[in-house]
Amino acid sequence: MKVYKIRVILDTEIDVIREIAINSGHSLEDLHNAIANAFGFAGDEMASFYRTDENWEQGEEFPLFDIQAGDQRKIPMGDMDIDRILLKPDDKMIYLYDFLNMWIFFVELIDADYDHNNIELPNLLFSLGSVPSSAPDIQFETE
């Protein structure tokens, strides 16, 4: 199993960036918990990851919990491994935390074979900037 180095950028006017090392085989839910912890959130709000492309266009959703029925069902983030979404450096996702406040993050794979020197994973490697007291006023539309 490889160790991924992932950069997470909060969508704000000021730079608020975290870099996290995590096993590539961990689930998106594990990454959700690592991101929430790195940015000082409790991690107990609804959240979703979205596939995206180089232009940050929103794609398939992976919610924390799937509340849809029938053909509308989505794969919960606990059932999706990170390495099934982020395959190579520069692969990206959008992460939305707390649907009431709308904290939006850009998630990018920086290194797909990070030399982690046997640190406990997941691990916060780098932190820049402070999280604002309230989420920026951003419009985000889901399908």
CSV table of C-alpha atoms in Angstrom, one decimal, residues 20-77:
chain,number,residue,atom,x,y,z
A,20,ILE,CA,-2.0,15.3,4.9
A,21,ALA,CA,-0.2,11.9,4.5
A,22,ILE,CA,-2.6,9.0,4.4
A,23,ASN,CA,-2.6,5.4,3.2
A,24,SER,CA,-3.8,5.1,-0.4
A,25,GLY,CA,-6.1,2.2,0.6
A,26,HIS,CA,-7.9,4.2,3.4
A,27,SER,CA,-11.5,5.1,2.6
A,28,LEU,CA,-12.8,8.6,1.7
A,29,GLU,CA,-14.4,8.6,5.2
A,30,ASP,CA,-10.9,8.3,6.7
A,31,LEU,CA,-9.8,11.2,4.6
A,32,HIS,CA,-12.9,13.1,5.6
A,33,ASN,CA,-11.9,12.6,9.3
A,34,ALA,CA,-8.3,13.6,8.6
A,35,ILE,CA,-9.4,16.8,6.8
A,36,ALA,CA,-12.0,17.8,9.5
A,37,ASN,CA,-9.3,17.3,12.2
A,38,ALA,CA,-6.7,19.2,10.2
A,39,PHE,CA,-9.0,22.2,9.9
A,40,GLY,CA,-10.3,22.1,13.4
A,41,PHE,CA,-13.8,20.8,12.7
A,42,ALA,CA,-15.5,18.1,14.8
A,43,GLY,CA,-16.2,16.0,11.7
A,44,ASP,CA,-19.8,15.3,12.7
A,45,GLU,CA,-21.5,17.4,10.0
A,46,MET,CA,-22.8,16.0,6.7
A,47,ALA,CA,-20.1,16.0,4.0
A,48,SER,CA,-19.4,14.8,0.5
A,49,PHE,CA,-16.5,14.3,-1.9
A,50,TYR,CA,-17.0,14.9,-5.6
A,51,ARG,CA,-14.9,13.6,-8.4
A,52,THR,CA,-13.6,16.5,-10.5
A,53,ASP,CA,-11.4,17.3,-13.4
A,54,GLU,CA,-8.5,19.7,-14.1
A,55,ASN,CA,-11.1,22.5,-14.3
A,56,TRP,CA,-12.7,21.6,-10.9
A,57,GLU,CA,-16.0,20.6,-12.6
A,58,GLN,CA,-18.2,18.7,-10.1
A,59,GLY,CA,-18.7,15.0,-10.9
A,60,GLU,CA,-19.9,11.9,-9.1
A,61,GLU,CA,-20.7,12.4,-5.4
A,62,PHE,CA,-19.6,10.2,-2.5
A,63,PRO,CA,-21.6,11.3,0.6
A,64,LEU,CA,-20.8,10.5,4.2
A,65,PHE,CA,-24.2,8.7,4.3
A,66,ASP,CA,-26.3,7.7,1.4
A,67,ILE,CA,-29.9,8.8,2.0
A,68,GLN,CA,-31.1,8.2,-1.5
A,69,ALA,CA,-33.3,5.3,-2.6
A,70,GLY,CA,-33.5,3.0,-5.6
A,71,ASP,CA,-31.5,4.1,-8.7
A,72,GLN,CA,-30.5,7.3,-7.0
A,73,ARG,CA,-28.2,5.6,-4.5
A,74,LYS,CA,-24.7,6.9,-4.2
A,75,ILE,CA,-21.6,5.1,-2.9
A,76,PRO,CA,-20.9,6.3,0.7
A,77,MET,CA,-17.4,7.6,1.3
